[in-house]
PDB file of C-alpha atoms and ligand atoms in Angstrom:
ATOM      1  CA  UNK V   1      58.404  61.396 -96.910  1.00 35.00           C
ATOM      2  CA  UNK V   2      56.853  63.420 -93.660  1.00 37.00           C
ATOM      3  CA  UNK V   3      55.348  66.100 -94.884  1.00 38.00           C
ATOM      4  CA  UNK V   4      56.059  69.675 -93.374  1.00 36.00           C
ATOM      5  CA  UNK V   5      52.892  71.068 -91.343  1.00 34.00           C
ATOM      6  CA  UNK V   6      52.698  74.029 -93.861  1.00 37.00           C
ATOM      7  CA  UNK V   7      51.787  71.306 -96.507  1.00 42.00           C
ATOM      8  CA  UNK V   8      47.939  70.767 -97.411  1.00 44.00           C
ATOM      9  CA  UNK V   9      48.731  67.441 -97.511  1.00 46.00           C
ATOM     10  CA  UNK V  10      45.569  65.832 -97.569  1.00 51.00           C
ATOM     11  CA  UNK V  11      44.687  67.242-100.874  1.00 63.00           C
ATOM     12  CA  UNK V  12      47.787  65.483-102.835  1.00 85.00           C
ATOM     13  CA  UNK V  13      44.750  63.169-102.772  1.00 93.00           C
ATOM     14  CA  UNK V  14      43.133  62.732-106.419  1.00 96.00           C
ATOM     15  CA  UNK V  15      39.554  63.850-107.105  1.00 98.00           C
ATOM     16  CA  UNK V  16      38.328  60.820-109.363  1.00 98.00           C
ATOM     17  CA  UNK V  17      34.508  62.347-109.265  1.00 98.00           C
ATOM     18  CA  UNK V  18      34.227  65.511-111.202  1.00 98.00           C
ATOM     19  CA  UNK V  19      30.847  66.766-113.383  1.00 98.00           C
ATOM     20  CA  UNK V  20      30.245  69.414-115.542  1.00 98.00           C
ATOM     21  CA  UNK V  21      27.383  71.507-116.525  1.00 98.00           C
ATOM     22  CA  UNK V  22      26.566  69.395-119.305  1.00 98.00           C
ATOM     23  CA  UNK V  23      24.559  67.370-116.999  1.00 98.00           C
ATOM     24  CA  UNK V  24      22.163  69.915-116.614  1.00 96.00           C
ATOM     25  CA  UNK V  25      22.517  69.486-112.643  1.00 97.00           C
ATOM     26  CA  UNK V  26      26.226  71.576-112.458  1.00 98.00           C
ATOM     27  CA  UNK V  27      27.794  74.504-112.676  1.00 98.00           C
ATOM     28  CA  UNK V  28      30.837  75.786-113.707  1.00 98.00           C
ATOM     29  CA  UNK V  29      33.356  75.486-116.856  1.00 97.00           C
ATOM     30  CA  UNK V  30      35.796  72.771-116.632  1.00 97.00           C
ATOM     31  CA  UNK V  31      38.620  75.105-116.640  1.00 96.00           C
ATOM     32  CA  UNK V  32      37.226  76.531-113.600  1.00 97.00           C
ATOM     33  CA  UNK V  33      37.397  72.473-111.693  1.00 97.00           C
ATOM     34  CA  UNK V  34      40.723  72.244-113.121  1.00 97.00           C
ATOM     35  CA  UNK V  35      41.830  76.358-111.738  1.00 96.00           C
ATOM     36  CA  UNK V  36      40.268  74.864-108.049  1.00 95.00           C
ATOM     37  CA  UNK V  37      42.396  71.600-108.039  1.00 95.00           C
ATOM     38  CA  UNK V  38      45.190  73.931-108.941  1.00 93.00           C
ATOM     39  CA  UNK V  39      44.844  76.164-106.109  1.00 92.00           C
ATOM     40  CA  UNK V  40      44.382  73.482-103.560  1.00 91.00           C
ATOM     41  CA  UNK V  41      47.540  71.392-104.510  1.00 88.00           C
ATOM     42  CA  UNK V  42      45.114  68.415-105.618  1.00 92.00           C
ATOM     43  CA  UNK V  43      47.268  66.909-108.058  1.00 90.00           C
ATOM     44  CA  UNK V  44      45.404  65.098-110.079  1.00 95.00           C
ATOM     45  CA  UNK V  45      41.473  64.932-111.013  1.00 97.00           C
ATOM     46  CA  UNK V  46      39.208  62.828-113.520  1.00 98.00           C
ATOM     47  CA  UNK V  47      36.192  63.966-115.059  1.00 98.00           C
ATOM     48  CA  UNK V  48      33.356  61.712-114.859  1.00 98.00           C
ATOM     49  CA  UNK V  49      29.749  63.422-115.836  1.00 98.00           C
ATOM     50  CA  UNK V  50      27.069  61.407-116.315  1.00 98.00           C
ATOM     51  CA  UNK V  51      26.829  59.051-118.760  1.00 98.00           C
ATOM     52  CA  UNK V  52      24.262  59.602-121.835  1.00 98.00           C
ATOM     53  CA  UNK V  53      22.158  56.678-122.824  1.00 98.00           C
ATOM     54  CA  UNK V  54      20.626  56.132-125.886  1.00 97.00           C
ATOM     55  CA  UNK V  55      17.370  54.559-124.517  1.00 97.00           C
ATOM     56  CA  UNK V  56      16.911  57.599-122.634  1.00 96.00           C
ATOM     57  CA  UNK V  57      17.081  56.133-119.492  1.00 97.00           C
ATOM     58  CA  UNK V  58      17.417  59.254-116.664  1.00 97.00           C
ATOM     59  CA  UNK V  59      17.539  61.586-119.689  1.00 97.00           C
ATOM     60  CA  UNK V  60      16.617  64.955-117.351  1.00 96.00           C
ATOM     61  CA  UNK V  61      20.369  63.949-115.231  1.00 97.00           C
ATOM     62  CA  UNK V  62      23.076  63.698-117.992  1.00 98.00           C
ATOM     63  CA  UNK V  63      24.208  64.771-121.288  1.00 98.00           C
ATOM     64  CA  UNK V  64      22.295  64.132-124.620  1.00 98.00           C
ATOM     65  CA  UNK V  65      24.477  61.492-126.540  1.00 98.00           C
ATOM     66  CA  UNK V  66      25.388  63.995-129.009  1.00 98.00           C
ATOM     67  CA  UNK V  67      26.881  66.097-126.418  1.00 98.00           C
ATOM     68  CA  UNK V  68      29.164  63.666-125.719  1.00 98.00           C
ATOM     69  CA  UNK V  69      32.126  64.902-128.259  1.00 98.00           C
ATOM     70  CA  UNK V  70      31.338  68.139-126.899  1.00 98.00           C
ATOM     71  CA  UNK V  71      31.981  66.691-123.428  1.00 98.00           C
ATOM     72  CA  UNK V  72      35.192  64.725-124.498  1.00 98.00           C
ATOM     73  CA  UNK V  73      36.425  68.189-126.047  1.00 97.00           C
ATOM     74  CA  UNK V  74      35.505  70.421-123.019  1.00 96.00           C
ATOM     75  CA  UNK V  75      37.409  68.422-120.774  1.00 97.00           C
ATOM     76  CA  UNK V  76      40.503  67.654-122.739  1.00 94.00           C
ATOM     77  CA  UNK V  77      43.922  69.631-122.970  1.00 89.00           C
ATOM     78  CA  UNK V  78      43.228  71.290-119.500  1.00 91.00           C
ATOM     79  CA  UNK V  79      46.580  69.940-118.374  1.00 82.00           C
ATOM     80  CA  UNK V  80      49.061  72.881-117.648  1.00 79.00           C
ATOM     81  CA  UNK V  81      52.020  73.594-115.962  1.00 78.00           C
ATOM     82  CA  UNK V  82      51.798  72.940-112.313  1.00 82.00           C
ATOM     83  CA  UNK V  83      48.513  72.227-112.546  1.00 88.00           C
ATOM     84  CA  UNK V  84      46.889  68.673-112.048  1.00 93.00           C
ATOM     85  CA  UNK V  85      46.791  66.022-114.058  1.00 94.00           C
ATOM     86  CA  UNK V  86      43.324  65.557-115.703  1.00 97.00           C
ATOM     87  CA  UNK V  87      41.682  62.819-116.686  1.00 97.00           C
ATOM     88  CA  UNK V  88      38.707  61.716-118.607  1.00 98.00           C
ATOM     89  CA  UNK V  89      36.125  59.117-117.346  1.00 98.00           C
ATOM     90  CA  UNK V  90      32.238  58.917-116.806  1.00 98.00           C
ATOM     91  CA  UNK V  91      30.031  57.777-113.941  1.00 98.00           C
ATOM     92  CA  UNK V  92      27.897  55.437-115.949  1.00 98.00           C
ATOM     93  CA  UNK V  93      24.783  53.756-114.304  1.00 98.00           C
ATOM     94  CA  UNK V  94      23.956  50.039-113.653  1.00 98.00           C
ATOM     95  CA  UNK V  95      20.494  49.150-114.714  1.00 98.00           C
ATOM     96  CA  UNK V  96      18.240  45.936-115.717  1.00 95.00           C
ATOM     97  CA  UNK V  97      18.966  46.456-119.952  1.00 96.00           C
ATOM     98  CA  UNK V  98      22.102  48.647-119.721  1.00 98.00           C
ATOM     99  CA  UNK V  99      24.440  46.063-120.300  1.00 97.00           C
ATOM    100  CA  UNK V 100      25.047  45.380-124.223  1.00 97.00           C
ATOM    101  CA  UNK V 101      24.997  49.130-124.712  1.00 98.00           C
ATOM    102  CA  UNK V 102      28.208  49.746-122.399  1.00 98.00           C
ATOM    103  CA  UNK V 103      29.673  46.276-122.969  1.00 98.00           C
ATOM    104  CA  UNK V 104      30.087  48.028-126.651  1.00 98.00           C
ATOM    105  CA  UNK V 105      30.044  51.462-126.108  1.00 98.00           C
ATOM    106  CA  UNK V 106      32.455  52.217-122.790  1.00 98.00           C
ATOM    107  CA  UNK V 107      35.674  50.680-124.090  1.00 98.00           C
ATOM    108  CA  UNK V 108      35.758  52.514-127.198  1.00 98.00           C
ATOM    109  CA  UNK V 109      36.221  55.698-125.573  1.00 98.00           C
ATOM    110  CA  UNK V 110      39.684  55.749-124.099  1.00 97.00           C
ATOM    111  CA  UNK V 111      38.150  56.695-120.432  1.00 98.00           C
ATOM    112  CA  UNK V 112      40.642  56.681-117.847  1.00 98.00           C
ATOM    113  CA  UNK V 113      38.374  55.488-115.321  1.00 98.00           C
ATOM    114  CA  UNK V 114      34.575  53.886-115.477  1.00 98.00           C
ATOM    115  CA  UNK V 115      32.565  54.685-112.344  1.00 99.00           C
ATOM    116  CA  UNK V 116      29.620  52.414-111.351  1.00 98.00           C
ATOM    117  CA  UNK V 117      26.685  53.836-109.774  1.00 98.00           C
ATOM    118  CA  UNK V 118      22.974  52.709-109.033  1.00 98.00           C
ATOM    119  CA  UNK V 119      20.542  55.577-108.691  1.00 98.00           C
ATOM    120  CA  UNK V 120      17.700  54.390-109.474  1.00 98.00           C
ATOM    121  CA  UNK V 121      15.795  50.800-108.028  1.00 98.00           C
ATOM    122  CA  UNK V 122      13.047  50.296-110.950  1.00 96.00           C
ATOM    123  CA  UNK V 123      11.678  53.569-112.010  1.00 96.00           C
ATOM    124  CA  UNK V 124      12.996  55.513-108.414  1.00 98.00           C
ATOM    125  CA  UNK V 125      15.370  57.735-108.802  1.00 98.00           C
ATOM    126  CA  UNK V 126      15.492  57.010-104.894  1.00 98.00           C
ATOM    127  CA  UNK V 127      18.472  59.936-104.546  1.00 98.00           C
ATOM    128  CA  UNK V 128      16.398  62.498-106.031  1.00 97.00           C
ATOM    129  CA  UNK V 129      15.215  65.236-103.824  1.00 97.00           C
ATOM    130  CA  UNK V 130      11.847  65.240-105.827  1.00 97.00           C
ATOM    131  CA  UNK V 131      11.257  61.783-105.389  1.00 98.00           C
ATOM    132  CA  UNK V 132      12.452  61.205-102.075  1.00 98.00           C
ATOM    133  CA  UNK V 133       8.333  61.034-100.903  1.00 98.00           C
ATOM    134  CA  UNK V 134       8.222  57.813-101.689  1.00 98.00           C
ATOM    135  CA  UNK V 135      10.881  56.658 -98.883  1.00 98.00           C
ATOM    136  CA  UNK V 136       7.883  56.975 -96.633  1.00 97.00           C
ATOM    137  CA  UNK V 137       6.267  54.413 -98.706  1.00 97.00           C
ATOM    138  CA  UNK V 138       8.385  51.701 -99.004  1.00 98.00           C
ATOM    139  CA  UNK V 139       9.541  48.979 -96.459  1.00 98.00           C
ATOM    140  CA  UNK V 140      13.405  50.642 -95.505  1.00 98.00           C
ATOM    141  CA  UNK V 141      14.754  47.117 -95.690  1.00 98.00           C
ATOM    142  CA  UNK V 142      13.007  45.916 -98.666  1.00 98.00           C
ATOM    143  CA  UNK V 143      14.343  49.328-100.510  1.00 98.00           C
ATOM    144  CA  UNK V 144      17.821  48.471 -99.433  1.00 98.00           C
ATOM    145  CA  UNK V 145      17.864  44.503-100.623  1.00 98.00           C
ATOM    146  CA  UNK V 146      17.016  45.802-103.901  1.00 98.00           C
ATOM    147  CA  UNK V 147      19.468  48.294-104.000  1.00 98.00           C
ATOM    148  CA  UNK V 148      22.185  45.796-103.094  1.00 98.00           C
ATOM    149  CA  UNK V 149      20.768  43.146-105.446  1.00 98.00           C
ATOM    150  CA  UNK V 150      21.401  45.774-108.488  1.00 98.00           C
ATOM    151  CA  UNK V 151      25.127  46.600-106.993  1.00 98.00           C
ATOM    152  CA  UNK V 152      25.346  42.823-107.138  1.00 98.00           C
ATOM    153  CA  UNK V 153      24.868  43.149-110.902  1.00 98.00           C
ATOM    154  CA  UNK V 154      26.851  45.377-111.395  1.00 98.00           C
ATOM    155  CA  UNK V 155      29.586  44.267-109.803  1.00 98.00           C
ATOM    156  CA  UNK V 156      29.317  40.594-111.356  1.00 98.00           C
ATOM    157  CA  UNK V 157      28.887  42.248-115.238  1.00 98.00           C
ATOM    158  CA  UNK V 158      32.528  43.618-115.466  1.00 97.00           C
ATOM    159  CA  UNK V 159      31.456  46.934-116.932  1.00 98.00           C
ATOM    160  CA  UNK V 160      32.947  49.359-114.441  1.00 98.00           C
ATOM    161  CA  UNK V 161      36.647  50.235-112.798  1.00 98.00           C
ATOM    162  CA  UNK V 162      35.236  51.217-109.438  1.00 98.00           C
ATOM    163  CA  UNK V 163      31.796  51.579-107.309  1.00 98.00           C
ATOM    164  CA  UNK V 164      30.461  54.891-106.716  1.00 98.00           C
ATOM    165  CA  UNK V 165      28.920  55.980-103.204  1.00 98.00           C
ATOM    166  CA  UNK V 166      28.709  52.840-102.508  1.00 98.00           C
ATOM    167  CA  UNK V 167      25.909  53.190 -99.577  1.00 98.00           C
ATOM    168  CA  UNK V 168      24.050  55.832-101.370  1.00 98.00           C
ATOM    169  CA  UNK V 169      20.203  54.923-100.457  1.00 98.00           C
ATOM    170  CA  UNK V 170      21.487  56.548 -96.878  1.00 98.00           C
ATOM    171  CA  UNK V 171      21.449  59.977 -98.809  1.00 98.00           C
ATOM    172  CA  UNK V 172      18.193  61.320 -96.763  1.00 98.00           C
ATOM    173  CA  UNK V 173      19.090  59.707 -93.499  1.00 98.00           C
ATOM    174  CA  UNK V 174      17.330  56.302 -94.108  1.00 98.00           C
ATOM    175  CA  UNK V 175      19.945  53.840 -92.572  1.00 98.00           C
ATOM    176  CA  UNK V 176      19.391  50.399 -91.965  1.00 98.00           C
ATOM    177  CA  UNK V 177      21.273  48.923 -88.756  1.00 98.00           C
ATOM    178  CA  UNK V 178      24.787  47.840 -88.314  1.00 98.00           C
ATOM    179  CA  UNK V 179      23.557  44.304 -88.000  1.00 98.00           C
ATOM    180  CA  UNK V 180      21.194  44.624 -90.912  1.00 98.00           C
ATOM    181  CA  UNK V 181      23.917  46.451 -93.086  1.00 98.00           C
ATOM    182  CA  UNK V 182      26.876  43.471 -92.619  1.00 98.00           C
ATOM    183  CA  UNK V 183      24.824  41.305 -93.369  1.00 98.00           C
ATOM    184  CA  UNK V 184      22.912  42.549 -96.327  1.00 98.00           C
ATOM    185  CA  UNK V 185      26.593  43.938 -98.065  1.00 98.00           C
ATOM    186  CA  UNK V 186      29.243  41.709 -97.347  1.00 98.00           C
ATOM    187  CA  UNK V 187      28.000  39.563 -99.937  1.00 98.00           C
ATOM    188  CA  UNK V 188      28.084  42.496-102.401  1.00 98.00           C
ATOM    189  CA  UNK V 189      31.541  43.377-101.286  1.00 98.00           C
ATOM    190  CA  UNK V 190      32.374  39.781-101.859  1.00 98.00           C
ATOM    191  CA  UNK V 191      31.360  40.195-105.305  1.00 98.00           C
ATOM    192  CA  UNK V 192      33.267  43.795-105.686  1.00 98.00           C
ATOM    193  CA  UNK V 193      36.284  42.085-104.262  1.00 98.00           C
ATOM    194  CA  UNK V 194      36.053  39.267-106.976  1.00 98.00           C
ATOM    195  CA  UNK V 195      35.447  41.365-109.810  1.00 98.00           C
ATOM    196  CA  UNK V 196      38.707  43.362-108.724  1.00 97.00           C
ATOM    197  CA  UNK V 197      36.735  46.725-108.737  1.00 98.00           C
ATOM    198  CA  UNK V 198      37.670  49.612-106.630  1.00 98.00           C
ATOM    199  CA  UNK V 199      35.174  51.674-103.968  1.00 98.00           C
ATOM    200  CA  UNK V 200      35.086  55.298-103.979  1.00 98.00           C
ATOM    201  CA  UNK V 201      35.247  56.943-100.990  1.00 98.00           C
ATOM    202  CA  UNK V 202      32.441  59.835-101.925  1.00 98.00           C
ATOM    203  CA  UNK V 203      32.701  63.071 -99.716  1.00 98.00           C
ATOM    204  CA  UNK V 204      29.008  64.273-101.580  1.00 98.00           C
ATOM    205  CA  UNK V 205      27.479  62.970 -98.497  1.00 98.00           C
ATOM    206  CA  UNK V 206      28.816  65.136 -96.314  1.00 98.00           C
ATOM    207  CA  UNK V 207      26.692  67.765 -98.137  1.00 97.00           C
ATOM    208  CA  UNK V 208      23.900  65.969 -97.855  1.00 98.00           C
ATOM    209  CA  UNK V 209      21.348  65.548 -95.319  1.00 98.00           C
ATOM    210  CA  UNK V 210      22.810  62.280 -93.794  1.00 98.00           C
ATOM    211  CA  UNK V 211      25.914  64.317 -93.333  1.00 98.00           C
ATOM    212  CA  UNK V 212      28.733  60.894 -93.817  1.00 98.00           C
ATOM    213  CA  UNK V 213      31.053  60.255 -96.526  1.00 98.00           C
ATOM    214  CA  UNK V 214      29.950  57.398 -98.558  1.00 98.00           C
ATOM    215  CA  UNK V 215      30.582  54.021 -97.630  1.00 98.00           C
ATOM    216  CA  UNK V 216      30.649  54.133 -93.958  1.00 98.00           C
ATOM    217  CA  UNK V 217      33.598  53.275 -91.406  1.00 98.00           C
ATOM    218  CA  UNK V 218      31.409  49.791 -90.732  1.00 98.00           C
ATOM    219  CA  UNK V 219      31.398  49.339 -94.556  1.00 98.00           C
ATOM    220  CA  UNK V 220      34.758  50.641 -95.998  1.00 98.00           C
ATOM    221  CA  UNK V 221      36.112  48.326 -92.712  1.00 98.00           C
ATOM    222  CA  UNK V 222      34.405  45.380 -94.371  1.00 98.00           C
ATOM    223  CA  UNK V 223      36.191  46.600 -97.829  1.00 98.00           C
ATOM    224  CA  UNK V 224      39.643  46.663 -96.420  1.00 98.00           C
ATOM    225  CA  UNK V 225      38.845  42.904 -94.959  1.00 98.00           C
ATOM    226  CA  UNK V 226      38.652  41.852 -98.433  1.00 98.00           C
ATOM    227  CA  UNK V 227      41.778  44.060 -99.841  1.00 98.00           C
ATOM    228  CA  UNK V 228      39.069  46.159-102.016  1.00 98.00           C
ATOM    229  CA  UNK V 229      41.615  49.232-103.310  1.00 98.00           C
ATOM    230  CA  UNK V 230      40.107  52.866-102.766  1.00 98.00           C
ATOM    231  CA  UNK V 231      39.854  56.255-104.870  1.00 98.00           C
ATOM    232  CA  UNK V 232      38.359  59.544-103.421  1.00 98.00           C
ATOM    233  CA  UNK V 233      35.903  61.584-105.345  1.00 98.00           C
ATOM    234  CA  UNK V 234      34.411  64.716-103.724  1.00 98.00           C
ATOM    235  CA  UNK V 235      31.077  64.615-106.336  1.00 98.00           C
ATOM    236  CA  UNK V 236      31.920  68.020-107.656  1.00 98.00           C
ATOM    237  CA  UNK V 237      29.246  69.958-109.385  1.00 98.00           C
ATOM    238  CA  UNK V 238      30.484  73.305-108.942  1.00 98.00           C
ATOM    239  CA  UNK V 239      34.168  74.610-108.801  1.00 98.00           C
ATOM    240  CA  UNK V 240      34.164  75.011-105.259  1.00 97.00           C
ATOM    241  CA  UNK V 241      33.705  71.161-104.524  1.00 98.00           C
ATOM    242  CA  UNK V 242      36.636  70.132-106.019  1.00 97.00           C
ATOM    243  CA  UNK V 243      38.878  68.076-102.818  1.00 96.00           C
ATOM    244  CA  UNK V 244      36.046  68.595-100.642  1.00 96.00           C
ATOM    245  CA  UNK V 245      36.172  66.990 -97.073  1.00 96.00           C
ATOM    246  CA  UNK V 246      39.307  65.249 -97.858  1.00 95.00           C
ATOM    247  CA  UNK V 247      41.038  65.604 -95.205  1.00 94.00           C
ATOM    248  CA  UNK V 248      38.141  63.549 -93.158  1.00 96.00           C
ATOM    249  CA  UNK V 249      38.236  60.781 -96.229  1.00 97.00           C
ATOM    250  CA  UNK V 250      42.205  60.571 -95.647  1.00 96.00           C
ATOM    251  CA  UNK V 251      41.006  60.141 -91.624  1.00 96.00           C
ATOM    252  CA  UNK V 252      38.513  57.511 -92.687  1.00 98.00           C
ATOM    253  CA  UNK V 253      41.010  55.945 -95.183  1.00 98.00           C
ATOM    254  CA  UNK V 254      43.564  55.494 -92.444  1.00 97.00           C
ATOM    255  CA  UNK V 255      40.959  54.274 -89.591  1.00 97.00           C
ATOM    256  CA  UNK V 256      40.071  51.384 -91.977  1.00 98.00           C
ATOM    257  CA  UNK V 257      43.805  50.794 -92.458  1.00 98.00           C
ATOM    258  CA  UNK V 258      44.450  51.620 -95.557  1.00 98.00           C
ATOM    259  CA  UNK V 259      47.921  52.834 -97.132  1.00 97.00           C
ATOM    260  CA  UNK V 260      47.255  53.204-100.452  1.00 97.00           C
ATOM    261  CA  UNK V 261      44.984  54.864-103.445  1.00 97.00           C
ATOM    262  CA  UNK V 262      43.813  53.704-106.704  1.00 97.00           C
ATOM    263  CA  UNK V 263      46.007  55.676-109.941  1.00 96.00           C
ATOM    264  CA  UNK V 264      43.891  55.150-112.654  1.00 97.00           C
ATOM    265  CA  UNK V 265      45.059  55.310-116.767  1.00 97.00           C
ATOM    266  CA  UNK V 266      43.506  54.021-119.515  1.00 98.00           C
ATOM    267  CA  UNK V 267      41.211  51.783-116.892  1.00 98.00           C
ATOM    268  CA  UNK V 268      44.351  50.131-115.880  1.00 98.00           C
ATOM    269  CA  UNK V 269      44.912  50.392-112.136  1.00 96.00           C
ATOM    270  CA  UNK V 270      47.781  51.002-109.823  1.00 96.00           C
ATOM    271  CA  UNK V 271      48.762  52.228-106.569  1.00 96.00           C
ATOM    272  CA  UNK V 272      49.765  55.189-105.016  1.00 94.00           C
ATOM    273  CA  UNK V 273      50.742  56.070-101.238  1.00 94.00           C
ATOM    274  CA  UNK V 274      48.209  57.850 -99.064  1.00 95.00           C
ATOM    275  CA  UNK V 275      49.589  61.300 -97.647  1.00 92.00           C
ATOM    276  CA  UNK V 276      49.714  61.275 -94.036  1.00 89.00           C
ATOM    277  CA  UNK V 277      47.365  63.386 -92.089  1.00 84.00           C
ATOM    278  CA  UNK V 278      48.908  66.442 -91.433  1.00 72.00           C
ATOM    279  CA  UNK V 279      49.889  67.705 -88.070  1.00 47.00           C
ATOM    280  CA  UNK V 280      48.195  70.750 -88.482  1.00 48.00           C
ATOM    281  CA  UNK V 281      45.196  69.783 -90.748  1.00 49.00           C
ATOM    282  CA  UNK V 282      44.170  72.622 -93.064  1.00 50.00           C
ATOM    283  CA  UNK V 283      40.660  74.036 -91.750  1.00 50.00           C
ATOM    284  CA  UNK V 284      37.668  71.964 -92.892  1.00 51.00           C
ATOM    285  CA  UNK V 285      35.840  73.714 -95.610  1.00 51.00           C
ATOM    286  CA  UNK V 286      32.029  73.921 -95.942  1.00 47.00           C
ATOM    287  CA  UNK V 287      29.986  74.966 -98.714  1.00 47.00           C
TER     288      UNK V 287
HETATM  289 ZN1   ZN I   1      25.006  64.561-110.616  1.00 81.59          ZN
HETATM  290 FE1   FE I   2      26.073  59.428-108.606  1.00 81.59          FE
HETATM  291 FE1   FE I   3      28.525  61.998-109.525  1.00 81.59          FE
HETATM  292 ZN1   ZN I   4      27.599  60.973-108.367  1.00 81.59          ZN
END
């Protein structure tokens, strides 16, 4: 179904990458994400804060782990009428040692979705804005191998639904070259498509000084080569985030070739059609 040029249709896309203040980098109540979907038509969003640890790993970026039933409360029976759907996940981080923790831990919360991320390569938080110094201490290339070689893990443990920013170590600008980057992730994304995980297609860069949704066009092509399925998450951590720069994800989407999203419940995946980009696309929004 064609839909009319009045329609925001770009934004019947699902946010599947929501926070909340509880990770002491956010702002906003979840009522508030949930009243923003609402008003934008996006018809369906999943939480997914930061996962707690109880080794403390990254402790200053997420919840305590007693916070968690606080944050499984705060984020449930938000549903209303005509409002989106909401669901419950958590972006929970790959690291050397996370493994029996979450191999126990994740499926006995009834998430909806599991998001994989790597933020950190040894003790570098190498997408924090305080640490980002040490960039101009490390060999680029060597930084990126390293970052792909954790991805690898986490793609081969079977602990998540689908990869988060998937090229995040470009955060600051610090890209490696096209040659460089196919060669160095199409093994990864070999692995991703193996493991039957998803990508997220992360509009969070586009706030951030590289300025590009994560993956790229070169790498979400690669993706689509090996039939790797696709959600959208605009990184929220404040209300007005919610759905943002969809309407270039659905672009990028399409220019890849893809048709279709990921409709996750219960960490069991299926498809839904991608709207068609509008006619009259709805003014890009900037924050
Ligand atoms: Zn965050
Ligand atoms: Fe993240
Ligand atoms: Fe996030
Ligand atoms: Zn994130």
């Amino acid at each position: 179904m064609r839909p009319g040029a009045d329609s925001i249709s770009n934004l019947s896309i699902s946010d599947y990458h929501i926070h909340t203040p509880l990770c002491k980098h956010a702002e906003g109540d979840p009522k508030e994400f949930v009243s923003a979907a609402k008003s934008l038509g996006v018809s369906e969003i999943c939480f997914t804060d930061h996962c707690p640890f109880p080794d403390g790993y990254d402790r200053p970026h997420r919840m305590e782990p007693d916070q968690f039933s606080l944050y499984r409360e705060m984020t449930s029976d938000l549903c209303e009428v005509s409002g989106p759907h909401v669901l419950f996940g958590i972006e929970a981080d790959y690291y050397e040692g996370c493994e029996a923790h979450l191999r126990e831990w994740l499926p006995r919360q009834g998430f909806d979705l599991v998001l994989g991320s790597v933020h950190f390569i040894g003790n570098w938080g190498f997408d924090d804005p305080d640490q980002k110094g040490r960039w101009r201490s490390v060999d680029l290339k060597t930084a990126w191998r390293e970052y792909f070689a954790l991805l690898a893990r986490l793609a081969m443990s079977s602990l998540f639904d689908v990869v988060a920013h998937l090229d995040l170590p470009k955060k600051f600008g610090h890209r490696l070259t096209d040659k460089e980057m196919i060669e160095m992730a199409s093994p990864v994304l070999d692995l991703i498509a193996a493991s039957g995980m998803g990508i997220e297609l992360n509009t969070g860069g586009l706030r951030k000084p590289v300025n590009e949704i994560y993956p790229s066009a070169l790498i979400l092509g690669l993706a689509k080569e090996r039939d790797i399925p696709i959600c959208f998450g605009s990184d929220a951590h404040a209300p007005n985030e919610v759905g943002f720069g969809f309407a270039d994800a659905l672009v990028l989407a399409r220019s890849a070739g893809y048709t279709e999203s990921l409709l996750m419940r219960q960490r069991k995946r299926s498809f839904k059609p991608l709207p068609f980009i509008s006619d009259n696309p709805p003014s890009h929004h900037r924050h």
